[in-house]
PDB file of C-alpha atoms and ligand atoms in Angstrom:
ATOM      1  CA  UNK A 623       0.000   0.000   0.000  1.00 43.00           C
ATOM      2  CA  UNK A 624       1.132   3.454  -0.834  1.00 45.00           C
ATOM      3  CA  UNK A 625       1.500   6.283   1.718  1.00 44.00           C
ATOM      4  CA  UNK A 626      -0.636   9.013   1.216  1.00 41.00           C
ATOM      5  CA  UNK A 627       2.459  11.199   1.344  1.00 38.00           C
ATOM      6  CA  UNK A 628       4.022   8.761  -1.624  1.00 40.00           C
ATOM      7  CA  UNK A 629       0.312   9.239  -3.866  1.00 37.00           C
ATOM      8  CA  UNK A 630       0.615  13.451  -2.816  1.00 37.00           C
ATOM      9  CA  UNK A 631       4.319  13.615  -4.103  1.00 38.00           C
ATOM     10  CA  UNK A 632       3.693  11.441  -7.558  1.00 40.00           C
ATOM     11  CA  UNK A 633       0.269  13.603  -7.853  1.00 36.00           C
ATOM     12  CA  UNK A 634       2.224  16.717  -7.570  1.00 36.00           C
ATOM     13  CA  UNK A 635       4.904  15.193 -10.051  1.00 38.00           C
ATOM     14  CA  UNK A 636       2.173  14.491 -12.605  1.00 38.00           C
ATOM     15  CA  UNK A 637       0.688  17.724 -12.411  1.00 35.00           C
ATOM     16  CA  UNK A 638       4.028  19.143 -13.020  1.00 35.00           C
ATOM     17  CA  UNK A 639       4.785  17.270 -15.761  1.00 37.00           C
ATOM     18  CA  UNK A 640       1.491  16.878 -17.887  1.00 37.00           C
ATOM     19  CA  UNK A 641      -1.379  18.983 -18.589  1.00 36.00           C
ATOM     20  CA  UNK A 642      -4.183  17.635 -15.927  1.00 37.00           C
ATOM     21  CA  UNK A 643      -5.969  15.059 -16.929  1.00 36.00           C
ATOM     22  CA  UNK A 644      -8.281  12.802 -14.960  1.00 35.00           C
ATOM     23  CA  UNK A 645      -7.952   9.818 -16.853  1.00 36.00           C
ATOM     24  CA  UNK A 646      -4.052   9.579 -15.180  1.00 36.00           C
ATOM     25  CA  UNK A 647      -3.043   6.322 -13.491  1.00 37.00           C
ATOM     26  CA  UNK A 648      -0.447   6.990 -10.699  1.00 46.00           C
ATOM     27  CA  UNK A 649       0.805   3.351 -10.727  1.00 73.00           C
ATOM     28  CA  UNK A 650       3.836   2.803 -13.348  1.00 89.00           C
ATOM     29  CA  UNK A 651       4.008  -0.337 -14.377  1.00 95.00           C
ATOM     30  CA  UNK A 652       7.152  -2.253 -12.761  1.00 96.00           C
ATOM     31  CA  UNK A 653       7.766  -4.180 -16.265  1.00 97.00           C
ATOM     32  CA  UNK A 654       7.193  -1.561 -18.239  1.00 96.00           C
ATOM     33  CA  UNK A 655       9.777   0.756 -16.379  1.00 96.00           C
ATOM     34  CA  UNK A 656      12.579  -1.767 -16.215  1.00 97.00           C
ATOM     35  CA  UNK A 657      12.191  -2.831 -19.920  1.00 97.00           C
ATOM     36  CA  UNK A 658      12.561   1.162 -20.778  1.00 96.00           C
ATOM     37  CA  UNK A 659      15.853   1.666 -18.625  1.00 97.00           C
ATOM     38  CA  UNK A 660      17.327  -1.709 -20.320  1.00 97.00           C
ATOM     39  CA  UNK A 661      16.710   0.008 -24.041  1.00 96.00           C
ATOM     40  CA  UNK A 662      18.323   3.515 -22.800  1.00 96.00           C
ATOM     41  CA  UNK A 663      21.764   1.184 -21.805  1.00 96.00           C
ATOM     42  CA  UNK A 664      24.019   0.439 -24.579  1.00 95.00           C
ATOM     43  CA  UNK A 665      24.356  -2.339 -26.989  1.00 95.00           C
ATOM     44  CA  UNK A 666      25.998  -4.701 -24.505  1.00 95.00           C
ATOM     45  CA  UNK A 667      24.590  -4.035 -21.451  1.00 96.00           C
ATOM     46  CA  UNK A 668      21.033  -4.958 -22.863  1.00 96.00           C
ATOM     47  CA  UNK A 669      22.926  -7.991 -23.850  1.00 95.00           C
ATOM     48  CA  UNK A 670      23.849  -8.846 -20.777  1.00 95.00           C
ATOM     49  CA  UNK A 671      20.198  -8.417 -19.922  1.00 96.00           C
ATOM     50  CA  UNK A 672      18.951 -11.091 -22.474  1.00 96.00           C
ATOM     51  CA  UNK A 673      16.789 -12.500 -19.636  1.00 96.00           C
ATOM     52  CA  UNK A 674      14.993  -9.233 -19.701  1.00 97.00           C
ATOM     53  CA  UNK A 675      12.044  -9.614 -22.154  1.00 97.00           C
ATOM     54  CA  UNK A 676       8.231 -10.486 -21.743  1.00 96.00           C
ATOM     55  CA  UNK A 677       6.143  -9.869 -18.743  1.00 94.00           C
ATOM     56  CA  UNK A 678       7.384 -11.443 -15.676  1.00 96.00           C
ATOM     57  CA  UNK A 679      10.677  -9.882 -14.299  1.00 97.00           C
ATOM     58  CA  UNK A 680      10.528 -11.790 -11.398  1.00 97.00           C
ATOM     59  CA  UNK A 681      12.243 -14.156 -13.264  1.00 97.00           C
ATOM     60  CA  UNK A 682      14.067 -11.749 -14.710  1.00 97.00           C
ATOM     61  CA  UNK A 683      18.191 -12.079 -13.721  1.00 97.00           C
ATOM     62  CA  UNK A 684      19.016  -9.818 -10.899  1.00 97.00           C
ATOM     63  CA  UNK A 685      15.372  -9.259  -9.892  1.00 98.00           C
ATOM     64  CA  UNK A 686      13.896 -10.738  -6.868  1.00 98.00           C
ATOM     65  CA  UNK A 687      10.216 -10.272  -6.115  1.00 98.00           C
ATOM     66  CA  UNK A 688       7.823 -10.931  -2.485  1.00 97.00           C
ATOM     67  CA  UNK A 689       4.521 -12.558  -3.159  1.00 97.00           C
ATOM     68  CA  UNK A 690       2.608 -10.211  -4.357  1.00 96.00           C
ATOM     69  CA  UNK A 691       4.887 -10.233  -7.421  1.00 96.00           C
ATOM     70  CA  UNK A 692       6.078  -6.786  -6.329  1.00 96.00           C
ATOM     71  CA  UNK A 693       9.601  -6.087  -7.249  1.00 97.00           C
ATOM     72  CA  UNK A 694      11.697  -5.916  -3.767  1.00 97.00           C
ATOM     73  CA  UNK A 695      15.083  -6.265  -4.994  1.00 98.00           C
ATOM     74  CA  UNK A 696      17.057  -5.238  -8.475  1.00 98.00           C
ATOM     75  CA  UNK A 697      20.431  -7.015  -7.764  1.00 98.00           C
ATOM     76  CA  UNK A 698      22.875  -6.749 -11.250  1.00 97.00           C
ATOM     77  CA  UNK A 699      26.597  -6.294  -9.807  1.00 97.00           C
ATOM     78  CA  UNK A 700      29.505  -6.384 -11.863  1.00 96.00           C
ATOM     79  CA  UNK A 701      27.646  -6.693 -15.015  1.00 94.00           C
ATOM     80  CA  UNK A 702      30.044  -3.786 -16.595  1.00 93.00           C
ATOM     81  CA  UNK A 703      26.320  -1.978 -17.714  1.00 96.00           C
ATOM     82  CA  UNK A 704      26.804   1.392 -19.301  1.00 96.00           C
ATOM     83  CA  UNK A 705      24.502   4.519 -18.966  1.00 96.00           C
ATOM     84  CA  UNK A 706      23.059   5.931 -16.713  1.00 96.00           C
ATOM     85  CA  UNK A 707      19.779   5.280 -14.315  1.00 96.00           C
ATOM     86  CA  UNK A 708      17.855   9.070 -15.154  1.00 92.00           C
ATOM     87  CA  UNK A 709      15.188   6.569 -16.846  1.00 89.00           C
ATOM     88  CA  UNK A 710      14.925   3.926 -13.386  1.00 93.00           C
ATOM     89  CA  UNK A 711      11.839   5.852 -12.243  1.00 92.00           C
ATOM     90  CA  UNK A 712      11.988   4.132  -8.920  1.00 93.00           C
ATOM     91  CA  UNK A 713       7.911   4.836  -8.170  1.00 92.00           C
ATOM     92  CA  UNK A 714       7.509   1.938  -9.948  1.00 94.00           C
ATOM     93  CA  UNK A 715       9.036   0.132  -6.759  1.00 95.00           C
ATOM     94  CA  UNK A 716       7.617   1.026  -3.870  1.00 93.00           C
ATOM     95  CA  UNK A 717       8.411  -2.188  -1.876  1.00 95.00           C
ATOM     96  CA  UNK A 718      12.027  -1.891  -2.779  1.00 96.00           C
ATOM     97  CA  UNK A 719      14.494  -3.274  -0.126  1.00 97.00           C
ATOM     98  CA  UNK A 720      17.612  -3.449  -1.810  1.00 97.00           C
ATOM     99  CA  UNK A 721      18.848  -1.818  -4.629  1.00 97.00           C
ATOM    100  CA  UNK A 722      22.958  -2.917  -5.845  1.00 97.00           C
ATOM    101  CA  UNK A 723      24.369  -1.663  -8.919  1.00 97.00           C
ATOM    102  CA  UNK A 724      27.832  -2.107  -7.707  1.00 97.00           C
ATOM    103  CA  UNK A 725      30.578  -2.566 -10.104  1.00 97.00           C
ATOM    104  CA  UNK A 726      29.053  -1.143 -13.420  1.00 97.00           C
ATOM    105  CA  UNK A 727      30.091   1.406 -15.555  1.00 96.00           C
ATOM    106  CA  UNK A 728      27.007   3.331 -14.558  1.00 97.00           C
ATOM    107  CA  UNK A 729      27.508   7.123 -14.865  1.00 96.00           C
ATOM    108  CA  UNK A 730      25.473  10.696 -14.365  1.00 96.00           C
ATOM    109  CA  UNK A 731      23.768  11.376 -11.266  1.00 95.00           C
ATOM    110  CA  UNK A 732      21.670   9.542  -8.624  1.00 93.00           C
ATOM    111  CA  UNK A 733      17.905  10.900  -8.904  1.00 91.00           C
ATOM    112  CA  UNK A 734      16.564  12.361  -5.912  1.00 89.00           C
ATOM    113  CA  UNK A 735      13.466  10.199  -5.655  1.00 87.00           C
ATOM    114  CA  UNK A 736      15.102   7.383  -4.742  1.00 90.00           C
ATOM    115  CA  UNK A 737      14.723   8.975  -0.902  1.00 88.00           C
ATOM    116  CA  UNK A 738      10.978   8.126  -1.621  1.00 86.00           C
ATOM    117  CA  UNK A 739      11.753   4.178  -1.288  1.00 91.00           C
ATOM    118  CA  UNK A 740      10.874   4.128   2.107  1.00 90.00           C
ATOM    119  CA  UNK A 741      11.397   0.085   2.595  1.00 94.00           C
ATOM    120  CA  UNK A 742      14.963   0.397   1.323  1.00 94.00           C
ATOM    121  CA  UNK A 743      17.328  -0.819   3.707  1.00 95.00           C
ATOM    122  CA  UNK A 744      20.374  -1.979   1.207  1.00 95.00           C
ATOM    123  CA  UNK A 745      21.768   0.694  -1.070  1.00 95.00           C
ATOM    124  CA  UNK A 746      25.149   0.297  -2.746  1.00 95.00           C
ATOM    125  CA  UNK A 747      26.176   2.159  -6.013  1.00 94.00           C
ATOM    126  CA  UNK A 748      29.905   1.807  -5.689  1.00 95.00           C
ATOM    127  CA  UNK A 749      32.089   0.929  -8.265  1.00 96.00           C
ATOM    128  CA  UNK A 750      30.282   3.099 -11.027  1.00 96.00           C
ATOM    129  CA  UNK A 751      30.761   6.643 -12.179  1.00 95.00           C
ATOM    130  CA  UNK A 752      27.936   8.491 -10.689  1.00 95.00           C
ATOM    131  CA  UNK A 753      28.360  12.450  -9.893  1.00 93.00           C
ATOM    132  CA  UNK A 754      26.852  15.122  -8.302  1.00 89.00           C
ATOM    133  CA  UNK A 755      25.106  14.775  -4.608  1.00 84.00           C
ATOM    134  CA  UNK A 756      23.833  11.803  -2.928  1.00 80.00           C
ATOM    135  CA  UNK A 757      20.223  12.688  -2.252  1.00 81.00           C
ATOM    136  CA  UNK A 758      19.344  12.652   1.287  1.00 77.00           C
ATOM    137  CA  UNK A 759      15.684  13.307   2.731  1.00 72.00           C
ATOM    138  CA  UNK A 760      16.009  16.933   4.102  1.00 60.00           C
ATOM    139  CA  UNK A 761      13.763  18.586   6.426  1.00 50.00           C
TER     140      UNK A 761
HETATM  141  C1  NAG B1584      23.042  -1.094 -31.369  1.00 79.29           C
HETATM  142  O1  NAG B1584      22.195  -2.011 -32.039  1.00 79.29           O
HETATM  143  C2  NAG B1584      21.374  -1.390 -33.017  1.00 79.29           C
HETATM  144  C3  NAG B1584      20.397  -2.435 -33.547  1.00 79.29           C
HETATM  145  O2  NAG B1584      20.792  -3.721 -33.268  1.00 79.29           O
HETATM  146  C4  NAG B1584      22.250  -0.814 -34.123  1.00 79.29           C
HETATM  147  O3  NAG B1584      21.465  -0.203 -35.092  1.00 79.29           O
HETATM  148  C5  NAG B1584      23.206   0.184 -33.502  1.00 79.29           C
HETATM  149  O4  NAG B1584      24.102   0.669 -34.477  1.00 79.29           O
HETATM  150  C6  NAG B1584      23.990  -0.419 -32.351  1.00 79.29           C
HETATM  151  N1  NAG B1584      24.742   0.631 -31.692  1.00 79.29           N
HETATM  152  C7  NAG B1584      25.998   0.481 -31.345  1.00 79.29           C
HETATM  153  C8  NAG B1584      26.635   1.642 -30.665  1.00 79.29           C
HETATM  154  O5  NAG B1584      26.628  -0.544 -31.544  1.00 79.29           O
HETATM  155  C1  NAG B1585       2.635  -4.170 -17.236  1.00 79.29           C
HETATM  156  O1  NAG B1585       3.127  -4.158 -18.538  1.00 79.29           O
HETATM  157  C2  NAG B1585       3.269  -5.464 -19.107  1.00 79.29           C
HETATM  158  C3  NAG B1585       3.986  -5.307 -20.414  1.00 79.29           C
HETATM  159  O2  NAG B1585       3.456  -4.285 -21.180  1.00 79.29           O
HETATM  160  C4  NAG B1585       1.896  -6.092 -19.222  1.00 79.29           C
HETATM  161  O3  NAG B1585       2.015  -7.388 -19.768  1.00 79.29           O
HETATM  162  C5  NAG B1585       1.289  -6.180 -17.832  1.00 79.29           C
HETATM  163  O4  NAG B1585      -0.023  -6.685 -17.913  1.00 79.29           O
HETATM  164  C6  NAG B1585       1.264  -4.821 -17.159  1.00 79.29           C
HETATM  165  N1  NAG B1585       0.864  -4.998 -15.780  1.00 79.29           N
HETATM  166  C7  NAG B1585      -0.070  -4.278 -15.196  1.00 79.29           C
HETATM  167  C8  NAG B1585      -0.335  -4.572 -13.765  1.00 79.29           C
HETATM  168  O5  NAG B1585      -0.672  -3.402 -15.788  1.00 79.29           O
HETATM  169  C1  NAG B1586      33.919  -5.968 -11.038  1.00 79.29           C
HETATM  170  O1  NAG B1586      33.420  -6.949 -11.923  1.00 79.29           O
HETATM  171  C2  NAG B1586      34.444  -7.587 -12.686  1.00 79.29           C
HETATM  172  C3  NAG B1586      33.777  -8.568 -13.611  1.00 79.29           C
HETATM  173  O2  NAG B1586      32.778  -7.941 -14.354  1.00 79.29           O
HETATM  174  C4  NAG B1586      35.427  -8.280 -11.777  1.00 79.29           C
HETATM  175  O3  NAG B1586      36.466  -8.849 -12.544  1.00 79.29           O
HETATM  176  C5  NAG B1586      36.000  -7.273 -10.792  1.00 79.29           C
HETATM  177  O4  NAG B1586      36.819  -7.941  -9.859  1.00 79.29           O
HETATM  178  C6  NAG B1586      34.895  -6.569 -10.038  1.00 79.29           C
HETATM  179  N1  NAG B1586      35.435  -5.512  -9.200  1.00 79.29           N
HETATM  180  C7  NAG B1586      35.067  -5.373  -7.942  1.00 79.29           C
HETATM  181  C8  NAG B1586      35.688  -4.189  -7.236  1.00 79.29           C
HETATM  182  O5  NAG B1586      34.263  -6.101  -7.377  1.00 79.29           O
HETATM  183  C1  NAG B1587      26.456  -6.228  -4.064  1.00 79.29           C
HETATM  184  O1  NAG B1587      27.427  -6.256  -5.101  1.00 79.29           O
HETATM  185  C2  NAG B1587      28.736  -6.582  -4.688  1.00 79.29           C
HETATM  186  C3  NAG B1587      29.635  -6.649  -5.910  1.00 79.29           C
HETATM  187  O2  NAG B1587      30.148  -5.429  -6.299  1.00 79.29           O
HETATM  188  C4  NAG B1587      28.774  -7.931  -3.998  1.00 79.29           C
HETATM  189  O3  NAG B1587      30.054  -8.184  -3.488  1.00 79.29           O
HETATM  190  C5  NAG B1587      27.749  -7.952  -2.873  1.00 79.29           C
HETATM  191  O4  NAG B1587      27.694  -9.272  -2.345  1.00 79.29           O
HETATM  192  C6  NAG B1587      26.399  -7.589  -3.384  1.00 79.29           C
HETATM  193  N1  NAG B1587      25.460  -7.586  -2.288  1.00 79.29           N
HETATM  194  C7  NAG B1587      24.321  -8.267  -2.325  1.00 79.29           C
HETATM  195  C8  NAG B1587      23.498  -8.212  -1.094  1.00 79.29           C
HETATM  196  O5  NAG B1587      23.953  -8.868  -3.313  1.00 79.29           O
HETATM  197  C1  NAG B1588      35.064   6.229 -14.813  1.00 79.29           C
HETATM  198  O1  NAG B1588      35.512   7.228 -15.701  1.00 79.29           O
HETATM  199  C2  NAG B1588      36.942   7.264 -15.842  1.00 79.29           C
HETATM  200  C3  NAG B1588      37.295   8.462 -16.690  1.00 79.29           C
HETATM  201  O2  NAG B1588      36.387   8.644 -17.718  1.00 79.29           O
HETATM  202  C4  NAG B1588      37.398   5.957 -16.453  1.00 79.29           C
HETATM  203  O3  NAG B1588      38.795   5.966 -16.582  1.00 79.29           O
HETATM  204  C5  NAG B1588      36.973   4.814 -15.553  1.00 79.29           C
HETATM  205  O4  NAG B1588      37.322   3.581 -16.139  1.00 79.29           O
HETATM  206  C6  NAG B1588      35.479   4.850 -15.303  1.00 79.29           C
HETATM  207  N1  NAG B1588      35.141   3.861 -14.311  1.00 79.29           N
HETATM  208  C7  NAG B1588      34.088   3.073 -14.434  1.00 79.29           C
HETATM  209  C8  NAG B1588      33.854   2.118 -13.318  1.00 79.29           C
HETATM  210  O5  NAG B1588      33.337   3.143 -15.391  1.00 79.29           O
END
């Protein structure tokens, strides 16, 4: 279940971002959001993500998923993936416990939602290229 606090900040996001419109769904599909991010890596990282087609990630490589078939881990460590993770929108994952992208060739900067995963407990990005600030939640 989503917070309302989670719902206000996507709503607010949306309205930002798109004309209103009341037909808008505020739940991104989990599939759909990890299939985008593999196509904006190059050439041989989506290779490396072969596994990474259809519609069930959970049996995706590097994914693990609770019952529910919600995504609660994204696991794919020295995989030497290049780009960046601008196109991870991580609403998509809102039971998210541990995220690792350690030991890529991941680059640009970490996006600031990622303080809205409020069930992540295991965070590690090192061994990439990221820049600019590590988002924190301020007050
Ligand atoms: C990536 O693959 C696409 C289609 O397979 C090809 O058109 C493109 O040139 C490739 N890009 C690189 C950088 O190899
Ligand atoms: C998510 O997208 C996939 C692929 O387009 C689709 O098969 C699936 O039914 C969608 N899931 C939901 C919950 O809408
Ligand atoms: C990173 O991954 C490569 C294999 O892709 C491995 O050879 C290397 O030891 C790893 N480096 C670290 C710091 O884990
Ligand atoms: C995260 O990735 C690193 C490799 O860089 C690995 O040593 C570590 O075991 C991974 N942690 C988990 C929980 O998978
Ligand atoms: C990071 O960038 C530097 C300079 O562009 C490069 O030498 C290095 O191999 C890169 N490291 C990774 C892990 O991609």
């Amino acid at each position: 279940m989503a917070s309302p606090l989670f719902i206000l900040l996507m709503l607010q996001a949306f309205l930002v971002s798109t004309s209103v419109s009341s037909t808008v769904s505020f739940s991104l599909n989990q599939t759909e959001t990890l299939l985008k991010w593999k196509t904006s890596l190059d050439n041989q990282s989506q290779s490396f993500l072969s596994s990474w087609v259809g519609d069930r990630p959970c049996r995706w490589v590097g994914i693990a998923c609770n019952k529910a078939k919600r995504i609660i881990s994204i696991s794919i460590h020295d995989y030497g993936l290049r780009g960046t993770i601008h196109g991870l929108n991580f609403f998509a994952f809102p039971d998210l416990m541990q995220l690792n992208l350690s030991n890529n060739s991941l680059h640009g900067t970490i996006p600031s939602h990622i303080v809205k995963l409020s069930k992540l407990t295991y965070l590690v990005l090192s061994y990439n290229n990221f820049s600019g600030n590590i988002p924190f939640e301020g007050t």
